[in-house]
């Protein structure tokens, strides 16, 4: 309910800004039409009427800002509109009103577009569950589930509440919660956490607690608390506001004091209306948002884009972020004179009949190597253990080492030297163990180059924060040159790490799981792997990588820096020209209307410059890789 109300209020606010812009623009145009038709008095009335709503909305916003102890550029815009109306310069006031309402509309447009795309991204989140009732199944909402209810968790379903496995066994993917990259087998009576995903066959779950009391809900509450405590990010335009306001007031007061002509002060204020700041900054940043989205980097508004430039510490999750989050074959150990290709072919041929993630990874690896697979027969799958069947007339057994060894009457081998975090898949043919496939979740391609590039871009510290075991974390990150490895962390411990690292400067957190969501919300900039990541992390983040590639992070930061640089160039040039115009107005060389027209010319120039952000060309190699 609270989320829905927030969306409604934000939508009303966005619509209100559109209405203000339409009122100001239509008032300016109708007034000009009346003026050139020979009705100047009617034109003044129209201009006055179109300025009042904008000025009223602006005054309310100023009062809100002052109540928070913030002084922004809105004060200069309000002063210029008020002074122009008081001294009968309605046309100048109307021009300023159009410029101001246009700037606020552009900012809300950028944020609104990001919210709409995020709404589509989060629409996949399940809201219902299948409950056993009176010998049948019924579809119920999560709010209706209570303790001791028996639920059917179908293949691919997200476990809706914390519960106890009622079936003989279940395979669940809890990587989004714990960072464990491979699915785990849960026996009857073991507990499954809400937010994990059924990676095997359907199973029954006995609910232990209601949805709002379960693991997933607790993480959501952590997200909300982190968002409330998150320090606000200052806009680039606000950083110039106090100095520009002081200069403007000083020149306007001096012009009035020394000449006794209030119109000169009005002209100074009109020329000083900070349209280069109000317009150029959001135009450049909106252009940067569009450019980043073109490469699959969804940045939720101008504030996080600006904040990306100032990041000093980068904290990375492991599973699904540094690693792909999907098991791959890293080695094949051969016995009895069999070749690697023979072992892989037999295992993959049989595994075609299984939907288990590890079995599918074996099949994909064989096909990637161009191996022709045979059609298996007489297949039987023992859930959570392995697969037996016939391939090319041979009896084949594929599965865990203990399962396969037991099927052929042998003792499991000693695999204590197995690399931490790996999974061993044994393969037997006609009662003989012929080899093992070593499966692991390897580092994403290009990660080392990406981290080196980010250090070059100015990030001082790069840390790993994962819920996985420390030995797995150390193996995966070996050679990356990280500044610290924090393993076995719970969601609240990740938040604490973000808060501690703030002493070194702004922090960026990158993750993809539900357990990362609170830390993403607490960081100055949270980045979620949105292509396959959890909806909770995408919702809590400021930036979502819609393309499942970690190198997009560096590309997004390049675009952010270039967009901010272009915005800064526009601000410096625009403010410089405005100060020259204010001095000319103070000496009587510009009337208020002429000052407004001069400001219009300055606006056009800085906006054209700001639009260069639409054509920012980040690392050429990254673009070519994306095209490939």
XYZ file of C-alpha atoms in Angstrom:
628
model
C 0.000 0.000 0.000
C 2.804 2.408 0.931
C 4.631 1.619 -2.318
C 1.461 2.252 -4.341
C 0.831 5.588 -2.622
C 4.423 6.620 -3.321
C 3.975 5.877 -7.017
C 0.692 7.817 -7.108
C 2.147 10.884 -5.366
C 5.188 10.862 -7.649
C 2.971 10.571 -10.727
C 0.810 13.504 -9.545
C 3.953 15.579 -8.944
C 5.270 14.807 -12.444
C 1.931 15.701 -14.021
C 1.861 18.963 -12.060
C 5.251 19.948 -13.490
C 3.976 19.255 -16.997
C 0.928 21.459 -16.350
C 3.147 24.304 -15.076
C 5.292 24.149 -18.206
C 2.209 24.150 -20.457
C 0.700 27.110 -18.584
C 3.922 29.139 -18.783
C 4.635 28.323 -22.437
C 1.071 28.850 -23.651
C 0.826 32.102 -21.672
C 4.017 33.407 -23.268
C 2.820 32.500 -26.783
C -0.726 33.878 -26.314
C 0.668 37.075 -24.838
C 3.014 37.571 -27.768
C 0.138 36.979 -30.172
C -1.981 39.592 -28.380
C 0.908 42.073 -28.242
C 1.645 41.893 -31.954
C -2.100 42.053 -32.687
C -2.204 45.500 -31.096
C -3.492 44.546 -27.611
C -0.526 45.157 -25.271
C -2.723 45.504 -22.174
C -4.325 42.101 -22.752
C -0.845 40.648 -23.405
C 0.379 41.933 -20.040
C -2.617 40.386 -18.287
C -1.994 37.019 -19.981
C 1.706 37.093 -19.112
C 0.936 38.039 -15.523
C -1.632 35.238 -15.215
C 0.779 32.650 -16.644
C 3.589 33.646 -14.273
C 1.573 33.556 -11.035
C 1.067 29.722 -10.886
C 4.760 29.109 -11.591
C 5.817 31.679 -9.006
C 3.436 30.185 -6.425
C 4.796 26.663 -6.984
C 8.339 28.022 -6.874
C 7.682 29.832 -3.584
C 6.355 26.620 -1.990
C 9.452 24.732 -3.147
C 11.715 27.460 -1.737
C 9.983 27.276 1.654
C 10.431 23.495 1.692
C 14.115 23.845 0.831
C 14.684 26.480 3.496
C 12.999 24.251 6.083
C 15.664 21.628 5.270
C 18.432 24.222 5.493
C 19.025 24.243 1.721
C 19.622 27.324 -0.421
C 19.172 26.740 -4.140
C 19.006 28.603 -7.422
C 15.231 28.756 -7.139
C 15.618 31.932 -5.046
C 17.199 33.849 -7.950
C 14.412 32.745 -10.316
C 11.764 33.796 -7.774
C 13.403 37.189 -7.241
C 13.591 37.914 -10.963
C 9.944 36.945 -11.618
C 8.700 38.884 -8.590
C 10.690 42.023 -9.413
C 9.607 41.913 -13.055
C 5.921 41.680 -12.085
C 6.202 44.412 -9.464
C 7.810 46.872 -11.883
C 5.586 46.072 -14.863
C 7.961 43.886 -16.884
C 5.469 41.068 -17.455
C 7.093 39.775 -20.667
C 10.448 39.327 -18.952
C 8.725 37.501 -16.084
C 6.938 35.187 -18.546
C 10.211 34.272 -20.260
C 11.804 33.433 -16.913
C 8.752 31.333 -15.945
C 9.064 29.263 -19.130
C 12.763 28.675 -18.560
C 12.303 27.648 -14.917
C 9.349 25.305 -15.500
C 11.180 23.774 -18.458
C 14.195 22.939 -16.307
C 12.158 21.262 -13.559
C 10.223 19.312 -16.180
C 13.436 17.967 -17.702
C 14.666 16.727 -14.325
C 11.385 14.980 -13.510
C 11.272 13.516 -17.031
C 14.624 11.786 -16.534
C 13.637 10.323 -13.173
C 10.162 9.363 -14.436
C 11.558 7.455 -17.387
C 13.859 5.473 -15.109
C 10.922 4.656 -12.782
C 8.800 3.431 -15.690
C 11.558 1.109 -16.910
C 12.091 -0.174 -13.378
C 8.360 -0.811 -12.992
C 8.481 -3.049 -16.072
C 11.577 -4.789 -14.737
C 9.947 -5.566 -11.385
C 6.659 -6.749 -12.871
C 8.050 -10.299 -12.945
C 8.018 -10.575 -9.121
C 5.544 -13.323 -8.074
C 2.684 -12.247 -5.803
C 0.860 -15.584 -5.442
C 1.471 -19.160 -4.289
C -0.154 -22.583 -4.764
C -1.647 -23.973 -1.526
C -2.922 -27.501 -0.837
C -6.520 -27.356 0.412
C -9.177 -30.112 0.670
C -7.370 -32.514 -1.620
C -6.772 -29.900 -4.306
C -4.703 -26.826 -5.069
C -5.766 -23.194 -4.807
C -4.036 -20.016 -5.907
C -3.658 -17.546 -3.024
C -1.913 -14.241 -2.416
C 1.090 -14.163 -0.098
C -0.932 -12.328 2.547
C -3.246 -15.348 2.900
C -0.474 -17.827 3.732
C -0.245 -18.788 7.399
C 1.915 -21.143 9.507
C 1.403 -24.879 8.799
C -0.086 -24.233 5.358
C 1.261 -26.732 2.811
C 2.418 -25.084 -0.412
C 3.389 -26.515 -3.784
C 6.635 -24.952 -4.999
C 6.832 -25.518 -8.737
C 10.030 -25.644 -10.778
C 11.363 -22.105 -11.128
C 9.083 -20.701 -8.392
C 10.466 -18.370 -5.737
C 9.858 -19.746 -2.237
C 7.260 -17.272 -0.868
C 7.710 -17.832 2.894
C 10.169 -19.538 5.200
C 9.199 -23.183 5.438
C 10.138 -26.810 6.036
C 10.602 -29.298 3.188
C 7.694 -31.782 3.206
C 8.830 -33.830 0.202
C 11.684 -36.342 0.308
C 14.118 -33.821 -1.141
C 14.304 -30.472 -2.892
C 16.910 -28.588 -4.893
C 16.924 -24.845 -4.286
C 19.021 -22.000 -5.622
C 19.720 -19.706 -2.687
C 22.447 -17.667 -4.405
C 20.319 -14.512 -4.222
C 20.241 -14.868 -0.427
C 23.514 -16.502 0.597
C 25.893 -16.039 -2.337
C 26.266 -19.833 -2.746
C 26.521 -20.066 -6.535
C 25.367 -23.670 -7.022
C 21.970 -25.157 -6.066
C 21.847 -27.077 -2.779
C 19.952 -30.253 -1.886
C 17.570 -30.002 1.063
C 16.289 -33.196 2.644
C 12.864 -33.686 4.180
C 12.486 -31.621 7.326
C 15.189 -29.068 6.418
C 14.278 -25.387 6.223
C 14.103 -23.389 2.980
C 14.379 -19.595 3.115
C 11.930 -17.309 1.405
C 13.486 -15.676 -1.627
C 15.323 -18.813 -2.793
C 14.314 -20.445 -6.084
C 13.271 -24.025 -6.830
C 16.002 -25.324 -9.150
C 14.709 -28.902 -9.276
C 11.442 -30.752 -9.460
C 8.273 -29.490 -7.687
C 8.166 -30.057 -3.922
C 5.860 -29.424 -0.995
C 6.713 -26.857 1.673
C 5.179 -26.470 5.139
C 5.012 -22.751 5.971
C 6.721 -21.873 9.254
C 5.763 -18.208 9.421
C 3.812 -15.578 7.522
C 5.285 -13.715 4.553
C 5.842 -10.489 6.495
C 7.812 -12.406 9.151
C 10.000 -14.376 6.733
C 13.600 -13.893 5.623
C 12.730 -11.990 2.447
C 10.484 -9.533 4.305
C 13.230 -8.914 6.857
C 15.621 -8.006 4.076
C 13.040 -5.647 2.580
C 12.766 -3.894 5.958
C 16.545 -3.522 5.995
C 16.319 -1.913 2.545
C 13.723 0.593 3.727
C 15.792 1.500 6.786
C 18.920 1.942 4.668
C 17.098 4.186 2.209
C 15.789 6.384 5.012
C 19.288 6.818 6.448
C 20.931 7.437 3.084
C 22.625 10.826 2.816
C 21.098 13.013 0.076
C 23.248 13.771 -2.964
C 23.824 17.417 -3.835
C 23.061 18.508 -7.402
C 25.809 20.118 -9.460
C 23.634 23.210 -9.868
C 23.171 23.571 -6.101
C 26.934 23.734 -5.597
C 26.974 27.043 -7.476
C 23.800 28.454 -5.970
C 25.023 30.470 -2.979
C 27.898 32.151 -4.792
C 25.785 32.998 -7.820
C 22.970 34.304 -5.609
C 25.377 36.581 -3.723
C 26.870 37.988 -6.943
C 23.420 38.571 -8.461
C 22.009 40.381 -5.427
C 25.156 42.494 -5.091
C 25.095 43.673 -8.720
C 21.313 44.328 -8.692
C 21.504 46.265 -5.404
C 24.475 48.296 -6.615
C 22.706 49.187 -9.876
C 19.630 50.410 -8.002
C 21.604 52.166 -5.258
C 23.900 54.153 -7.529
C 21.356 55.018 -10.258
C 18.096 55.149 -8.326
C 16.471 53.242 -11.199
C 14.744 49.993 -10.054
C 14.315 48.863 -13.669
C 18.082 48.380 -13.900
C 17.897 46.048 -10.907
C 15.043 44.164 -12.615
C 17.127 43.877 -15.791
C 20.054 42.517 -13.766
C 17.820 39.922 -12.102
C 16.282 38.847 -15.405
C 19.695 38.432 -17.042
C 20.879 36.670 -13.897
C 18.084 34.077 -13.963
C 20.231 30.949 -13.730
C 18.836 29.259 -16.839
C 22.281 27.880 -17.774
C 22.212 26.117 -14.421
C 18.497 25.312 -14.457
C 18.515 24.031 -18.057
C 22.037 23.079 -19.131
C 22.705 20.758 -16.197
C 19.543 18.645 -16.538
C 19.834 18.595 -20.346
C 23.399 17.274 -20.193
C 22.532 14.758 -17.492
C 19.336 13.576 -19.213
C 21.393 13.137 -22.381
C 23.898 11.149 -20.340
C 21.113 8.946 -18.950
C 19.892 8.232 -22.481
C 23.397 7.465 -23.684
C 24.020 5.089 -20.781
C 20.677 3.339 -21.369
C 21.764 2.753 -24.974
C 24.517 0.503 -23.605
C 22.266 -1.269 -21.105
C 23.052 0.896 -18.063
C 19.830 2.185 -16.473
C 20.612 5.125 -14.169
C 17.637 6.220 -12.072
C 17.926 9.972 -12.415
C 20.495 12.741 -12.548
C 21.548 12.618 -8.872
C 23.042 9.105 -8.980
C 24.694 9.929 -12.305
C 26.439 12.883 -10.656
C 27.356 10.778 -7.622
C 29.037 8.112 -9.805
C 31.739 10.641 -10.620
C 32.785 11.061 -6.973
C 33.041 7.395 -5.934
C 36.146 6.497 -3.900
C 35.330 2.955 -2.709
C 33.828 0.109 -4.735
C 32.299 -2.892 -2.916
C 31.506 -5.948 -5.030
C 29.378 -8.996 -4.384
C 30.731 -12.308 -5.725
C 28.049 -14.613 -7.092
C 26.348 -13.201 -10.186
C 28.510 -10.073 -10.046
C 32.198 -10.952 -10.175
C 31.212 -14.444 -11.269
C 28.611 -15.478 -13.816
C 26.447 -17.284 -11.231
C 26.153 -20.398 -13.408
C 28.285 -23.571 -13.073
C 30.843 -24.303 -15.782
C 33.332 -27.105 -16.382
C 36.782 -26.015 -15.258
C 38.527 -29.405 -15.484
C 37.957 -33.014 -16.554
C 39.830 -35.742 -14.674
C 40.204 -38.898 -16.772
C 40.563 -42.552 -15.695
C 41.006 -45.890 -17.484
C 42.463 -44.371 -20.648
C 39.355 -42.396 -21.627
C 39.799 -39.020 -23.323
C 38.192 -35.818 -22.013
C 35.939 -35.587 -25.055
C 34.698 -39.165 -24.542
C 33.821 -38.543 -20.885
C 32.073 -35.266 -21.684
C 30.143 -36.810 -24.585
C 28.795 -39.715 -22.546
C 27.893 -37.519 -19.556
C 26.239 -34.834 -21.695
C 24.305 -37.366 -23.770
C 22.710 -38.801 -20.623
C 22.244 -35.395 -18.980
C 20.048 -34.271 -21.872
C 17.223 -36.049 -20.047
C 17.698 -33.992 -16.859
C 16.583 -30.430 -16.065
C 19.027 -30.035 -13.186
C 21.169 -26.852 -13.584
C 24.425 -28.806 -13.337
C 23.235 -31.322 -15.939
C 22.214 -28.513 -18.288
C 25.627 -26.890 -17.812
C 27.302 -30.171 -18.845
C 25.140 -30.357 -21.977
C 25.897 -26.734 -22.899
C 29.638 -27.308 -22.420
C 29.576 -30.309 -24.762
C 27.635 -28.421 -27.430
C 29.978 -25.441 -27.114
C 32.861 -27.782 -27.976
C 31.003 -29.076 -31.029
C 30.488 -32.586 -29.641
C 27.683 -34.588 -31.254
C 25.455 -36.068 -28.550
C 23.686 -39.413 -28.675
C 20.062 -39.992 -27.720
C 19.837 -41.637 -24.261
C 17.413 -44.451 -23.426
C 16.051 -46.207 -20.336
C 16.740 -43.042 -18.335
C 15.924 -42.758 -14.639
C 16.719 -39.711 -12.521
C 17.128 -39.905 -8.777
C 16.259 -36.409 -7.531
C 19.246 -34.662 -6.042
C 21.580 -37.615 -6.685
C 22.151 -38.342 -10.348
C 20.978 -39.956 -13.586
C 21.254 -43.528 -14.887
C 20.546 -44.791 -18.395
C 21.981 -46.180 -21.608
C 24.008 -44.355 -24.277
C 25.244 -46.143 -27.426
C 24.464 -49.497 -25.803
C 26.461 -48.759 -22.630
C 25.161 -48.401 -19.071
C 25.962 -44.862 -17.923
C 25.760 -43.330 -14.448
C 26.279 -39.580 -13.930
C 25.956 -37.702 -10.639
C 27.588 -37.032 -7.305
C 30.730 -39.022 -6.555
C 29.119 -40.930 -3.672
C 26.018 -41.764 -5.706
C 27.967 -43.035 -8.730
C 30.464 -44.978 -6.599
C 27.606 -46.650 -4.751
C 25.903 -47.640 -8.013
C 29.021 -49.427 -9.305
C 29.956 -50.993 -5.962
C 32.980 -48.841 -5.156
C 33.937 -46.527 -2.313
C 33.949 -42.780 -2.993
C 37.420 -41.468 -3.767
C 39.398 -38.936 -1.754
C 38.801 -35.535 -3.296
C 39.991 -33.393 -0.405
C 42.252 -31.494 -2.795
C 39.226 -30.324 -4.791
C 39.239 -26.584 -5.283
C 37.016 -24.779 -2.768
C 33.564 -23.992 -4.085
C 33.692 -26.606 -6.849
C 31.248 -29.432 -7.523
C 32.386 -32.882 -8.637
C 30.326 -34.804 -11.235
C 31.339 -38.458 -11.511
C 30.871 -40.502 -14.708
C 30.789 -44.332 -14.855
C 30.435 -46.652 -17.877
C 29.460 -50.314 -17.567
C 30.365 -50.414 -13.884
C 33.702 -48.601 -14.259
C 34.509 -45.084 -13.009
C 35.959 -43.327 -16.054
C 36.384 -39.773 -14.776
C 35.102 -36.664 -13.068
C 33.893 -33.300 -14.309
C 34.958 -30.434 -12.042
C 32.280 -27.717 -12.053
C 32.779 -24.223 -10.653
C 31.485 -20.671 -10.936
C 34.406 -18.870 -12.626
C 35.233 -15.197 -12.736
C 33.402 -13.179 -15.382
C 35.358 -12.502 -18.540
C 36.957 -9.057 -18.556
C 36.690 -8.552 -14.792
C 40.408 -7.928 -14.285
C 40.553 -5.328 -17.052
C 37.397 -3.681 -15.735
C 38.784 -3.340 -12.194
C 42.070 -1.947 -13.514
C 40.131 0.586 -15.572
C 38.062 1.657 -12.559
C 41.228 2.223 -10.537
C 42.515 4.348 -13.387
C 39.247 6.315 -13.280
C 39.975 7.287 -9.657
C 38.471 4.561 -7.425
C 40.920 4.144 -4.544
C 39.586 1.020 -2.788
C 37.952 -2.137 -4.195
C 36.519 -4.659 -1.740
C 34.656 -7.974 -1.945
C 31.577 -8.514 0.246
C 29.944 -11.929 -0.054
C 27.819 -14.331 1.912
C 29.812 -17.250 0.508
C 32.606 -19.082 2.350
C 35.962 -17.348 2.755
C 37.942 -20.078 0.954
C 35.643 -19.786 -2.083
C 35.931 -15.989 -2.065
C 39.737 -16.121 -1.904
C 39.955 -18.629 -4.751
C 37.688 -16.663 -7.067
C 39.400 -13.313 -6.457
C 42.977 -14.589 -6.534
C 45.087 -12.205 -8.584
C 42.558 -9.377 -8.718
C 44.504 -7.227 -6.258
C 41.504 -6.372 -4.106
C 42.016 -4.176 -1.052
C 39.952 -6.460 1.171
C 37.825 -9.637 1.216
C 34.818 -9.873 3.547
C 33.165 -13.315 3.388
C 30.279 -14.995 5.201
C 28.398 -11.712 5.569
C 24.702 -11.391 6.378
C 22.652 -8.571 4.777
C 22.987 -6.308 7.842
C 26.758 -6.921 7.961
C 27.017 -5.781 4.351
C 25.190 -2.579 5.297
C 27.618 -2.068 8.182
C 30.580 -2.492 5.822
C 29.150 0.181 3.497
C 28.696 2.587 6.410
C 32.218 1.948 7.732
C 33.768 2.536 4.305
C 32.060 5.917 4.043
C 34.895 7.403 6.089
C 37.069 7.001 2.968
C 34.599 8.844 0.717
C 31.491 8.032 -1.356
C 30.808 4.298 -1.727
C 29.443 2.282 -4.651
C 28.008 -1.189 -3.981
C 27.464 -3.716 -6.791
C 25.336 -6.833 -6.287
C 22.548 -8.947 -7.701
C 20.933 -10.905 -4.881
C 18.215 -10.244 -2.355
C 20.885 -10.212 0.341
C 22.603 -7.314 -1.449
C 19.518 -5.077 -1.530
C 20.001 -3.385 1.897
C 23.647 -2.576 1.104
C 22.673 -1.242 -2.334
C 20.155 1.066 -0.679
C 22.679 2.248 1.934
C 25.494 2.995 -0.532
C 25.924 6.403 -2.146
C 25.385 4.586 -5.446
C 23.941 1.065 -5.543
C 24.392 -0.924 -8.764
C 22.317 -4.059 -9.459
C 22.854 -6.758 -12.056
C 19.298 -6.532 -13.347
C 19.383 -8.972 -16.267
C 19.227 -12.060 -14.029
C 19.419 -10.539 -10.573
C 16.754 -10.386 -7.886
C 13.968 -7.813 -8.219
C 14.636 -6.571 -4.676
C 18.208 -5.598 -5.546
C 17.090 -3.872 -8.768
C 14.480 -1.905 -6.820
C 16.909 -0.788 -4.111
C 19.677 0.196 -6.536
C 20.372 3.575 -8.118
C 21.819 1.967 -11.257
C 20.736 -1.277 -12.968
C 22.923 -3.099 -15.503
C 20.286 -4.431 -17.893
C 22.972 -6.248 -19.879
C 24.414 -9.209 -17.984
C 27.988 -7.891 -18.215
C 30.004 -6.404 -15.376
C 32.138 -4.362 -17.809
C 29.105 -2.150 -18.382
C 29.859 -0.624 -14.976
C 33.058 0.979 -16.239
C 31.321 2.118 -19.399
C 28.517 3.720 -17.360
C 31.016 5.573 -15.184
C 32.785 6.873 -18.307
C 29.498 8.255 -19.620
C 28.670 9.765 -16.216
C 32.015 11.578 -16.067
C 31.732 12.845 -19.633
C 28.146 14.041 -19.083
C 29.073 15.883 -15.892
C 32.081 17.454 -17.592
C 29.884 18.717 -20.433
C 27.337 20.010 -17.902
C 30.116 21.820 -16.045
C 31.409 23.376 -19.260
C 27.899 24.620 -20.039
C 27.531 26.046 -16.540
C 30.862 27.895 -16.610
C 30.193 29.365 -20.056
C 26.574 30.232 -19.267
C 27.321 31.837 -15.908
C 30.219 33.754 -17.423
C 28.012 35.205 -20.170
C 25.271 35.925 -17.607
C 27.665 37.928 -15.413
C 28.759 39.971 -18.446
C 25.071 40.569 -19.236
C 24.340 41.582 -15.625
C 27.113 44.170 -15.729
C 25.789 45.526 -19.025
C 22.267 45.718 -17.551
C 23.582 47.475 -14.436
C 25.089 50.193 -16.646
C 21.795 50.613 -18.524
C 22.771 48.940 -21.784
C 20.017 46.322 -21.493
C 16.313 46.637 -20.686
C 14.576 43.740 -18.859
C 13.108 42.411 -22.109
C 16.448 42.709 -23.885
C 18.026 40.973 -20.928
C 15.480 38.148 -21.241
C 16.257 37.804 -24.965
C 20.001 37.799 -24.245
C 19.413 35.116 -21.639
C 17.464 33.147 -24.254
C 20.467 33.298 -26.599
C 22.747 32.136 -23.804
C 20.300 29.324 -23.018
C 20.293 28.101 -26.622
C 24.084 28.086 -26.713
C 24.551 26.166 -23.476
C 21.748 23.697 -24.304
C 23.327 22.915 -27.685
C 26.602 22.324 -25.888
C 24.878 20.153 -23.257
C 23.326 17.980 -25.959
C 26.817 16.792 -26.870
C 26.340 14.288 -24.047
C 24.038 12.343 -26.388
C 27.090 11.446 -28.448
C 29.569 10.570 -25.727
C 31.843 7.850 -27.109
C 33.080 5.646 -24.270
C 35.788 3.010 -24.650
C 35.701 1.915 -28.287
C 36.611 -1.690 -27.471
C 33.593 -1.959 -25.123
C 31.294 -0.761 -27.897
C 32.715 -3.279 -30.350
C 32.343 -6.058 -27.776
C 28.691 -5.143 -27.266
C 28.051 -5.217 -31.001
C 29.643 -8.649 -31.182
